[in-house]
Amino acid sequence: MRLLVIGNGMAGARLLGEVRARDKDIEVTVLGAESRQPYNRVLLSNVLAGSSGPDQVRLLDPTWYGEHDVEAHLGTRAVQIDRQTRTVTAADGRRFPYDVLVLATGSQAVVPPIPGAGRALPFRTLDDCRAILADSRGSARAVVIGGGLLGIEAARGLAGRGLPVTLLHLAGHLMERQLDAEAGLVLGETLAGLGVDIRTGVSAAEILPEGVRLDDGSLVEGDLVVLACGVRPETELAVQAGLEVRRGVVVDDELRTDDPAVFAIGECAEHDGVVYGLVAPAWEQAAVAADVITGAAKDARYRGSRQVTRLKAKSVELAAMGETHLTEEHAEVVRFSHRATGTYRKLVIRDGRLVGAILLGESAAVGTLTQLYDRGAPLPGDRAGLLFPGLAGTAVADSPVRMPDSAKVCQCNNVTKGQIRACWESGARDATAVAAATRATTGCGTCRDAVEGIVGWLCEQEGVSA
Ligand SMILES: Cc1cc2nc3c(=O)[nH]c(=O)nc-3n(C[C@H](O)[C@H](O)[C@H](O)COP(=O)(O)OP(=O)(O)OC[C@H]3O[C@@H](n4cnc5c(N)ncnc54)[C@H](O)[C@@H]3O)c2cc1C
């Protein structure tokens, strides 16, 4: 069987590994438009902020393809799929036959249709990141357009490098998809304290060499303009090939499109009406697709993912999950806000289970609440204990001791406490060894403290019982 994968990003590269882990014989070819080895796109914000170097984000070693008998064509863009002859044509005219085709083409950054948009730099690829960093060195002031997760991470990263930054956002508050208005306000105040000038409810009309002209005619000065205006699934090939496409390429629970020989995974795919913009679903989809394609688990099915968003910006702790916008009419809402300390916590509870949460500001509750949300487990009656673990008389503490083995610790790689314990029992004695065995911590990296906590606790237990 010849498997052809289009897209060598986070979903495509993961699929290659998942397929090879199950089957050594399938002929595997991958076409990647980017000329680089696949890298962890999630960590680009860290590269912009300077906490990771560009060489520390690689997903696969250059030798991996040869060692795993995968034919990789980097810097090769697929331009046409012929489903009759089962052939894909690349931009350079080469043709690649397939029996099974997987689309893993991701998304492209949205560029707003305004004059001068070509002067601004998008923030999607490692090359974009390098271009922003190069320009930032000679810049006096930056403007970031877009106050979603990416725009905030970009603005915080540039401000952390000492560059004055203005963040422009069309909606009335930051991250309006994940946060309610008050959380958006508290987040804005926290960022303002870190040197980011926030302007919400404003619309960019033109990008000029000296800055961004708003639609009220005023100018926001800046010689570096970064675009973080959202992403659009890269579906052009699928549309041309006549596959069913809504917002993304429509797939079923096997990740198959309406052509049984063609699959789609990652940000280009739409499953059950949802296009995911996070890496955890992309990696779950890659595992299911590999099961189905290789026949390793023919009945494997993808049933959708629970979405947890965590901001990776120095000195700003934020996790948001689920249905954060439900009001008291439709759910039980437990809320605590203390703007002076940048703290906002909100739990949205329905039928005794956590269906949404916002945790802004440092909080020991993040791990426990993420697990409760993830498992859909019944909540303890003590709501204060959920918001303030460790408070005298409260029940829930975010400690490795209390965590059940089924609790998911690494959201990106779907690794539970039980798996970390098993890995420790087989000899792993630090987070790096656990990462090598389970991949925990290798996605967005925000679970590293939790993994270290579990390993440390197990080591302590060993010391106690020895
Ligand atoms: C700065 C930044 C920060 C992020 N932070 C987080 C985070 O904290 N947590 C989180 O979960 N997610 C985060 N994300 C999102 C995450 O990176 C994506 O969800 C993930 O990369 C999706 O994987 P993918 O393979 O579907 O798409 P991509 O990683 O974009 O890969 C798609 C690949 O396909 C290639 N391609 C496209 N068309 C073709 C073609 N015709 N021929 C050949 N190749 C093609 C592209 O060049 C690209 O290399 C972040 C994204 C960015 C940009």
Coordinates of N, CA and C in Angstrom, one line a residue, residues 154-336:
A154 N 2.4 37.1 21.0 CA 3.4 37.9 20.2 C 3.7 39.2 20.9
A155 N 2.6 39.9 21.3 CA 2.8 41.2 22.0 C 3.6 41.1 23.3
R156 N 3.3 40.1 24.1 CA 4.0 39.9 25.3 C 5.5 39.5 25.0
G157 N 5.7 38.7 24.0 CA 7.1 38.3 23.6 C 7.9 39.5 23.2
L158 N 7.3 40.3 22.4 CA 8.1 41.5 21.9 C 8.3 42.5 23.0
A159 N 7.3 42.7 23.9 CA 7.4 43.6 25.0 C 8.5 43.1 26.0
G160 N 8.6 41.8 26.1 CA 9.6 41.2 27.0 C 11.0 41.4 26.5
R161 N 11.1 41.7 25.2 CA 12.4 42.0 24.6 C 12.7 43.4 24.6
G162 N 11.8 44.2 25.3 CA 12.1 45.6 25.5 C 11.5 46.5 24.5
L163 N 10.7 46.0 23.6 CA 10.1 46.8 22.5 C 8.8 47.4 23.0
P164 N 8.5 48.7 22.9 CA 7.2 49.1 23.3 C 6.2 48.6 22.2
V165 N 5.0 48.0 22.7 CA 4.1 47.3 21.8 C 2.7 47.9 22.1
T166 N 2.0 48.1 21.0 CA 0.5 48.4 21.1 C -0.2 47.2 20.5
L167 N -1.2 46.7 21.2 CA -2.0 45.6 20.8 C -3.4 46.1 20.4
L168 N -3.8 45.9 19.1 CA -5.1 46.4 18.6 C -6.0 45.2 18.5
H169 N -7.2 45.4 19.0 CA -8.2 44.3 18.9 C -9.6 44.8 18.5
L170 N -10.2 44.2 17.6 CA -11.5 44.6 17.0 C -12.6 44.5 18.1
A171 N -12.6 43.3 18.8 CA -13.7 43.1 19.7 C -13.6 44.0 21.0
G172 N -14.6 43.9 21.8 CA -14.6 44.8 23.0 C -13.6 44.4 24.1
H173 N -13.3 43.1 24.1 CA -12.3 42.6 25.0 C -11.4 41.5 24.4
L174 N -10.2 41.3 25.1 CA -9.3 40.3 24.5 C -9.8 38.9 24.6
M175 N -9.4 38.1 23.7 CA -9.7 36.6 23.6 C -11.2 36.4 23.9
E176 N -12.0 37.2 23.1 CA -13.4 37.1 23.4 C -14.1 35.7 23.2
R177 N -13.4 34.9 22.4 CA -14.0 33.5 22.2 C -13.8 32.7 23.4
Q178 N -12.7 32.9 24.2 CA -12.5 32.0 25.3 C -12.9 32.7 26.6
L179 N -12.9 34.1 26.7 CA -13.0 34.8 27.9 C -14.3 35.6 28.0
D180 N -14.9 35.8 29.1 CA -16.0 36.8 29.3 C -15.4 38.2 29.4
A181 N -16.2 39.2 29.4 CA -15.7 40.6 29.4 C -14.8 40.9 30.6
E182 N -15.2 40.4 31.8 CA -14.4 40.8 32.9 C -13.0 40.2 32.9
A183 N -13.0 38.9 32.5 CA -11.7 38.2 32.4 C -10.8 39.0 31.3
G184 N -11.5 39.4 30.2 CA -10.7 40.1 29.2 C -10.1 41.4 29.7
L185 N -10.9 42.0 30.6 CA -10.5 43.3 31.2 C -9.3 43.1 32.1
V186 N -9.4 42.0 33.0 CA -8.3 41.7 33.9 C -7.1 41.4 33.2
L187 N -7.2 40.6 32.1 CA -6.1 40.2 31.3 C -5.4 41.4 30.7
G188 N -6.2 42.3 30.2 CA -5.7 43.5 29.6 C -4.9 44.3 30.6
E189 N -5.4 44.4 31.8 CA -4.7 45.2 32.8 C -3.4 44.5 33.2
T190 N -3.4 43.2 33.2 CA -2.1 42.5 33.5 C -1.1 42.7 32.4
L191 N -1.6 42.7 31.2 CA -0.6 42.9 30.1 C -0.1 44.4 30.0
A192 N -1.0 45.3 30.4 CA -0.6 46.7 30.4 C 0.5 46.9 31.4
G193 N 0.4 46.2 32.6 CA 1.4 46.2 33.6 C 2.8 45.7 33.1
L194 N 2.7 44.9 32.0 CA 3.9 44.3 31.5 C 4.4 45.0 30.2
G195 N 3.9 46.2 30.0 CA 4.4 47.0 28.9 C 3.6 46.9 27.6
V196 N 2.5 46.3 27.6 CA 1.7 46.2 26.3 C 0.5 47.2 26.4
D197 N 0.5 48.1 25.5 CA -0.6 49.1 25.4 C -1.7 48.5 24.7
I198 N -2.9 48.3 25.4 CA -4.0 47.6 24.8 C -5.0 48.5 24.3
R199 N -5.5 48.3 23.0 CA -6.6 49.1 22.5 C -7.6 48.2 21.9
T200 N -8.8 48.1 22.6 CA -9.8 47.2 22.2 C -10.9 48.0 21.5
G201 N -11.8 47.3 20.7 CA -12.9 47.9 20.0 C -12.4 48.9 18.9
V202 N -11.2 48.5 18.3 CA -10.7 49.4 17.3 C -10.5 48.6 16.0
S203 N -10.6 49.3 14.9 CA -10.4 48.6 13.6 C -9.3 49.2 12.7
A204 N -8.4 48.4 12.3 CA -7.3 48.9 11.5 C -7.8 49.1 10.0
A205 N -7.5 50.3 9.5 CA -8.0 50.6 8.2 C -6.9 50.6 7.1
E206 N -5.6 50.9 7.6 CA -4.5 50.9 6.6 C -3.2 50.7 7.3
I207 N -2.3 50.0 6.7 CA -1.0 49.9 7.3 C 0.0 50.7 6.5
L208 N 0.6 51.7 7.3 CA 1.5 52.6 6.6 C 3.0 52.4 7.1
P209 N 4.0 52.9 6.5 CA 5.3 52.7 7.0 C 5.5 53.2 8.4
E210 N 4.7 54.2 8.9 CA 4.9 54.8 10.2 C 4.0 54.2 11.2
G211 N 3.1 53.3 10.8 CA 2.2 52.7 11.8 C 0.9 52.2 11.2
V212 N -0.2 52.1 12.0 CA -1.5 51.6 11.6 C -2.5 52.7 11.7
R213 N -3.1 53.0 10.6 CA -4.2 54.0 10.6 C -5.5 53.3 11.0
L214 N -6.2 53.8 12.0 CA -7.5 53.2 12.4 C -8.6 53.8 11.6
D215 N -9.8 53.1 11.7 CA -10.9 53.6 10.8 C -11.5 55.0 11.4
D216 N -11.1 55.4 12.6 CA -11.5 56.7 13.0 C -10.5 57.8 12.6
G217 N -9.5 57.4 11.8 CA -8.5 58.3 11.2 C -7.2 58.5 12.0
S218 N -7.2 58.0 13.3 CA -6.1 58.2 14.1 C -4.9 57.2 13.7
L219 N -3.7 57.6 14.1 CA -2.6 56.7 13.7 C -2.0 56.1 15.0
V220 N -1.8 54.8 15.0 CA -1.1 54.1 16.1 C 0.3 53.9 15.5
E221 N 1.3 54.5 16.2 CA 2.7 54.5 15.6 C 3.3 53.1 15.8
G222 N 4.1 52.8 14.9 CA 4.9 51.5 15.0 C 5.6 51.2 13.7
D223 N 6.9 50.9 13.7 CA 7.6 50.6 12.5 C 7.6 49.1 12.2
L224 N 7.1 48.3 13.2 CA 7.0 46.8 13.0 C 5.5 46.5 13.2
V225 N 4.8 45.9 12.2 CA 3.4 45.5 12.4 C 3.3 44.0 12.3
V226 N 2.7 43.4 13.3 CA 2.6 41.9 13.2 C 1.1 41.6 13.1
L227 N 0.8 40.7 12.3 CA -0.6 40.3 12.1 C -0.9 39.0 12.9
A228 N -2.0 39.0 13.7 CA -2.4 37.8 14.4 C -4.0 37.9 14.3
C229 N -4.5 37.8 13.1 CA -5.9 38.1 12.8 C -6.7 36.8 12.6
G230 N -6.1 35.7 13.1 CA -6.8 34.4 13.0 C -6.3 33.6 11.9
V231 N -6.8 32.4 11.8 CA -6.3 31.4 10.7 C -7.5 30.9 9.9
R232 N -7.2 30.4 8.7 CA -8.2 29.9 7.9 C -7.7 28.5 7.4
P233 N -8.6 27.4 7.6 CA -8.1 26.1 7.2 C -7.7 26.1 5.7
E234 N -6.5 25.4 5.4 CA -6.0 25.3 4.1 C -6.7 24.2 3.3
T235 N -7.7 24.6 2.6 CA -8.6 23.5 2.0 C -8.6 23.6 0.5
E236 N -7.8 24.4 -0.1 CA -7.9 24.7 -1.5 C -7.7 23.4 -2.4
L237 N -6.8 22.5 -2.0 CA -6.6 21.3 -2.8 C -7.9 20.4 -2.7
A238 N -8.5 20.4 -1.5 CA -9.6 19.5 -1.3 C -10.8 20.1 -2.2
V239 N -10.9 21.4 -2.2 CA -12.0 22.0 -2.9 C -11.9 21.7 -4.4
Q240 N -10.6 21.9 -4.9 CA -10.3 21.6 -6.3 C -10.6 20.1 -6.7
A241 N -10.4 19.3 -5.7 CA -10.6 17.8 -6.0 C -12.0 17.4 -5.8
G242 N -12.9 18.3 -5.4 CA -14.3 18.0 -5.3 C -14.7 17.3 -4.1
L243 N -13.8 17.4 -3.0 CA -14.2 16.8 -1.7 C -15.1 17.7 -1.0
E244 N -15.9 17.1 -0.1 CA -16.8 18.0 0.7 C -16.0 18.9 1.7
V245 N -16.2 20.2 1.5 CA -15.5 21.1 2.3 C -16.6 22.1 2.9
R246 N -16.6 22.3 4.2 CA -17.4 23.4 4.7 C -16.4 24.4 5.2
R247 N -16.2 24.6 6.5 CA -15.1 25.5 6.9 C -13.8 24.7 6.7
G248 N -13.8 23.4 7.1 CA -12.6 22.6 6.9 C -13.1 21.4 6.0
V249 N -12.1 20.5 5.7 CA -12.4 19.3 4.9 C -13.2 18.4 5.8
V250 N -14.4 18.1 5.4 CA -15.4 17.3 6.2 C -14.9 15.8 6.4
V251 N -14.8 15.4 7.6 CA -14.3 14.0 7.9 C -15.3 13.3 8.8
D252 N -15.3 12.0 8.8 CA -16.1 11.2 9.7 C -15.3 10.7 10.9
D253 N -15.8 9.8 11.7 CA -15.1 9.4 12.9 C -13.8 8.6 12.6
E254 N -13.7 8.1 11.3 CA -12.5 7.5 10.9 C -11.5 8.5 10.4
L255 N -11.9 9.7 10.3 CA -11.1 10.8 9.7 C -11.0 10.7 8.2
R256 N -12.0 10.0 7.6 CA -12.1 9.8 6.2 C -13.0 11.0 5.6
T257 N -12.6 11.4 4.4 CA -13.4 12.4 3.7 C -14.5 11.6 3.0
D258 N -15.3 12.3 2.2 CA -16.3 11.6 1.4 C -15.7 10.7 0.3
D259 N -14.4 10.8 0.1 CA -13.7 9.8 -0.7 C -13.0 8.8 0.2
P260 N -13.4 7.6 0.3 CA -12.8 6.7 1.3 C -11.3 6.5 1.2
A261 N -10.7 6.9 0.1 CA -9.2 6.8 0.0 C -8.5 8.0 0.5
V262 N -9.3 9.0 0.9 CA -8.7 10.3 1.3 C -9.1 10.6 2.7
F263 N -8.1 10.9 3.6 CA -8.3 11.2 5.0 C -7.9 12.7 5.1
A264 N -8.3 13.3 6.2 CA -7.8 14.7 6.6 C -7.7 14.7 8.1
I265 N -6.6 15.3 8.5 CA -6.4 15.5 10.0 C -5.8 16.9 10.3
G266 N -5.9 17.3 11.5 CA -5.3 18.6 12.0 C -6.2 19.7 11.6
E267 N -5.6 20.9 11.5 CA -6.4 22.1 11.4 C -7.1 22.3 10.1
C268 N -6.8 21.4 9.1 CA -7.6 21.5 7.8 C -8.9 20.7 7.9
A269 N -9.0 19.9 8.9 CA -10.2 19.0 8.9 C -11.3 19.5 9.8
E270 N -12.5 19.2 9.4 CA -13.7 19.5 10.2 C -14.4 18.3 10.6
H271 N -14.5 18.0 11.9 CA -15.1 16.8 12.4 C -16.3 17.2 13.2
D272 N -17.4 16.7 12.9 CA -18.7 16.9 13.6 C -18.9 18.4 13.8
G273 N -18.7 19.2 12.7 CA -18.9 20.6 12.7 C -17.8 21.4 13.4
V274 N -16.8 20.8 13.9 CA -15.7 21.6 14.6 C -14.4 21.5 13.8
V275 N -13.8 22.7 13.7 CA -12.4 22.8 13.2 C -11.6 23.1 14.4
Y276 N -10.6 22.3 14.8 CA -9.9 22.5 16.0 C -8.6 23.4 15.6
G277 N -8.3 24.3 16.5 CA -7.1 25.1 16.3 C -6.0 24.8 17.4
L278 N -6.1 23.6 17.9 CA -5.1 23.2 19.0 C -4.4 21.9 18.5
V279 N -3.2 21.7 19.2 CA -2.4 20.6 18.7 C -2.9 19.2 19.3
A280 N -3.5 19.2 20.5 CA -4.0 18.0 21.1 C -5.0 17.2 20.2
P281 N -6.0 17.9 19.6 CA -6.9 17.2 18.7 C -6.2 16.7 17.5
A282 N -5.2 17.5 16.9 CA -4.5 17.1 15.7 C -3.7 15.8 16.0
W283 N -3.1 15.7 17.2 CA -2.4 14.5 17.5 C -3.3 13.3 17.8
E284 N -4.4 13.6 18.4 CA -5.4 12.4 18.6 C -5.9 11.9 17.3
Q285 N -6.1 12.9 16.4 CA -6.6 12.5 15.1 C -5.5 11.6 14.3
A286 N -4.3 12.1 14.5 CA -3.2 11.3 13.8 C -3.1 9.9 14.3
A287 N -3.3 9.7 15.6 CA -3.3 8.3 16.1 C -4.4 7.5 15.6
V288 N -5.6 8.1 15.5 CA -6.8 7.3 15.0 C -6.6 7.0 13.6
A289 N -6.2 8.0 12.8 CA -6.0 7.8 11.3 C -5.0 6.7 11.1
A290 N -3.9 6.7 11.9 CA -2.9 5.6 11.8 C -3.5 4.2 12.1
D291 N -4.3 4.2 13.1 CA -4.9 2.9 13.5 C -5.8 2.4 12.3
V292 N -6.6 3.3 11.7 CA -7.5 2.9 10.7 C -6.7 2.5 9.4
I293 N -5.7 3.4 9.0 CA -5.0 3.2 7.7 C -4.2 1.9 7.8
T294 N -3.5 1.7 8.9 CA -2.7 0.5 8.9 C -3.5 -0.8 9.3
G295 N -4.7 -0.6 9.8 CA -5.5 -1.7 10.2 C -5.1 -2.2 11.6
A296 N -4.3 -1.5 12.3 CA -3.8 -1.9 13.6 C -5.0 -2.0 14.6
A297 N -5.9 -1.0 14.4 CA -7.1 -1.1 15.2 C -8.3 -0.5 14.3
K298 N -8.8 -1.5 13.6 CA -9.8 -1.1 12.5 C -11.0 -0.4 13.1
D299 N -11.3 -0.7 14.4 CA -12.5 0.0 14.9 C -12.2 1.3 15.7
A300 N -10.9 1.8 15.5 CA -10.6 3.0 16.2 C -11.5 4.2 15.6
R301 N -11.9 5.0 16.5 CA -12.8 6.1 16.1 C -12.4 7.4 16.8
Y302 N -12.5 8.5 16.1 CA -12.3 9.8 16.7 C -13.6 10.4 17.1
R303 N -13.8 10.8 18.4 CA -15.1 11.2 18.9 C -15.1 12.7 19.2
G304 N -14.1 13.4 18.8 CA -14.0 14.9 19.2 C -13.1 15.1 20.4
S305 N -12.7 16.3 20.6 CA -11.7 16.6 21.7 C -12.3 17.7 22.6
R306 N -11.9 17.6 23.9 CA -12.2 18.7 24.8 C -11.1 19.7 24.7
Q307 N -11.5 21.0 24.6 CA -10.5 22.0 24.3 C -10.1 22.8 25.5
V308 N -8.8 22.8 25.8 CA -8.2 23.6 26.9 C -7.2 24.5 26.3
T309 N -7.4 25.8 26.5 CA -6.4 26.8 26.0 C -5.6 27.3 27.1
R310 N -4.3 27.3 26.9 CA -3.4 27.9 27.9 C -2.5 28.9 27.3
L311 N -2.4 30.1 27.8 CA -1.6 31.1 27.3 C -0.2 30.9 27.7
K312 N 0.8 31.0 26.7 CA 2.2 30.9 27.1 C 2.8 32.2 27.0
A313 N 2.6 33.0 28.0 CA 3.2 34.4 28.0 C 3.8 34.6 29.4
K314 N 5.1 35.0 29.4 CA 5.8 35.1 30.7 C 5.0 36.1 31.7
S315 N 4.8 35.6 32.9 CA 4.1 36.4 34.0 C 2.6 36.5 33.8
V316 N 2.1 35.8 32.8 CA 0.6 35.8 32.7 C 0.1 34.4 32.7
E317 N -0.5 34.0 33.7 CA -1.1 32.6 33.8 C -2.5 32.6 33.4
L318 N -2.8 31.9 32.4 CA -4.2 31.8 31.9 C -4.6 30.5 31.3
A319 N -5.6 29.9 31.9 CA -6.2 28.7 31.3 C -7.7 28.9 31.1
A320 N -8.2 28.5 29.9 CA -9.6 28.6 29.6 C -10.1 27.3 29.0
M321 N -11.2 26.9 29.4 CA -11.7 25.6 28.8 C -13.3 25.6 28.7
G322 N -13.8 24.9 27.7 CA -15.2 24.7 27.6 C -16.1 25.9 27.4
E323 N -17.3 25.8 28.0 CA -18.3 26.8 27.7 C -18.2 27.9 28.7
T324 N -17.3 28.8 28.5 CA -17.1 29.9 29.5 C -18.1 31.0 29.5
H325 N -18.9 31.0 28.4 CA -19.9 32.1 28.3 C -21.3 31.9 28.8
L326 N -21.5 30.7 29.3 CA -22.8 30.4 29.8 C -23.1 31.3 31.1
T327 N -24.3 31.7 31.2 CA -24.7 32.6 32.3 C -25.5 31.8 33.3
E328 N -25.8 32.5 34.4 CA -26.6 31.9 35.5 C -27.9 31.4 35.1
E329 N -28.5 31.9 34.0 CA -29.8 31.3 33.5 C -29.7 29.9 33.1
H330 N -28.5 29.5 32.6 CA -28.3 28.2 32.0 C -27.4 27.3 32.8
A331 N -26.7 27.8 33.8 CA -25.7 27.0 34.5 C -25.5 27.6 35.9
E332 N -24.8 26.8 36.7 CA -24.3 27.4 38.0 C -23.0 28.0 37.7
V333 N -22.9 29.3 38.1 CA -21.6 30.0 37.8 C -21.0 30.4 39.2
V334 N -19.7 30.0 39.4 CA -19.0 30.4 40.6 C -17.9 31.3 40.1
R335 N -17.8 32.5 40.8 CA -16.8 33.4 40.2 C -16.1 34.1 41.4
F336 N -14.8 34.4 41.1 CA -14.0 35.3 42.0 C -13.2 36.2 41.2

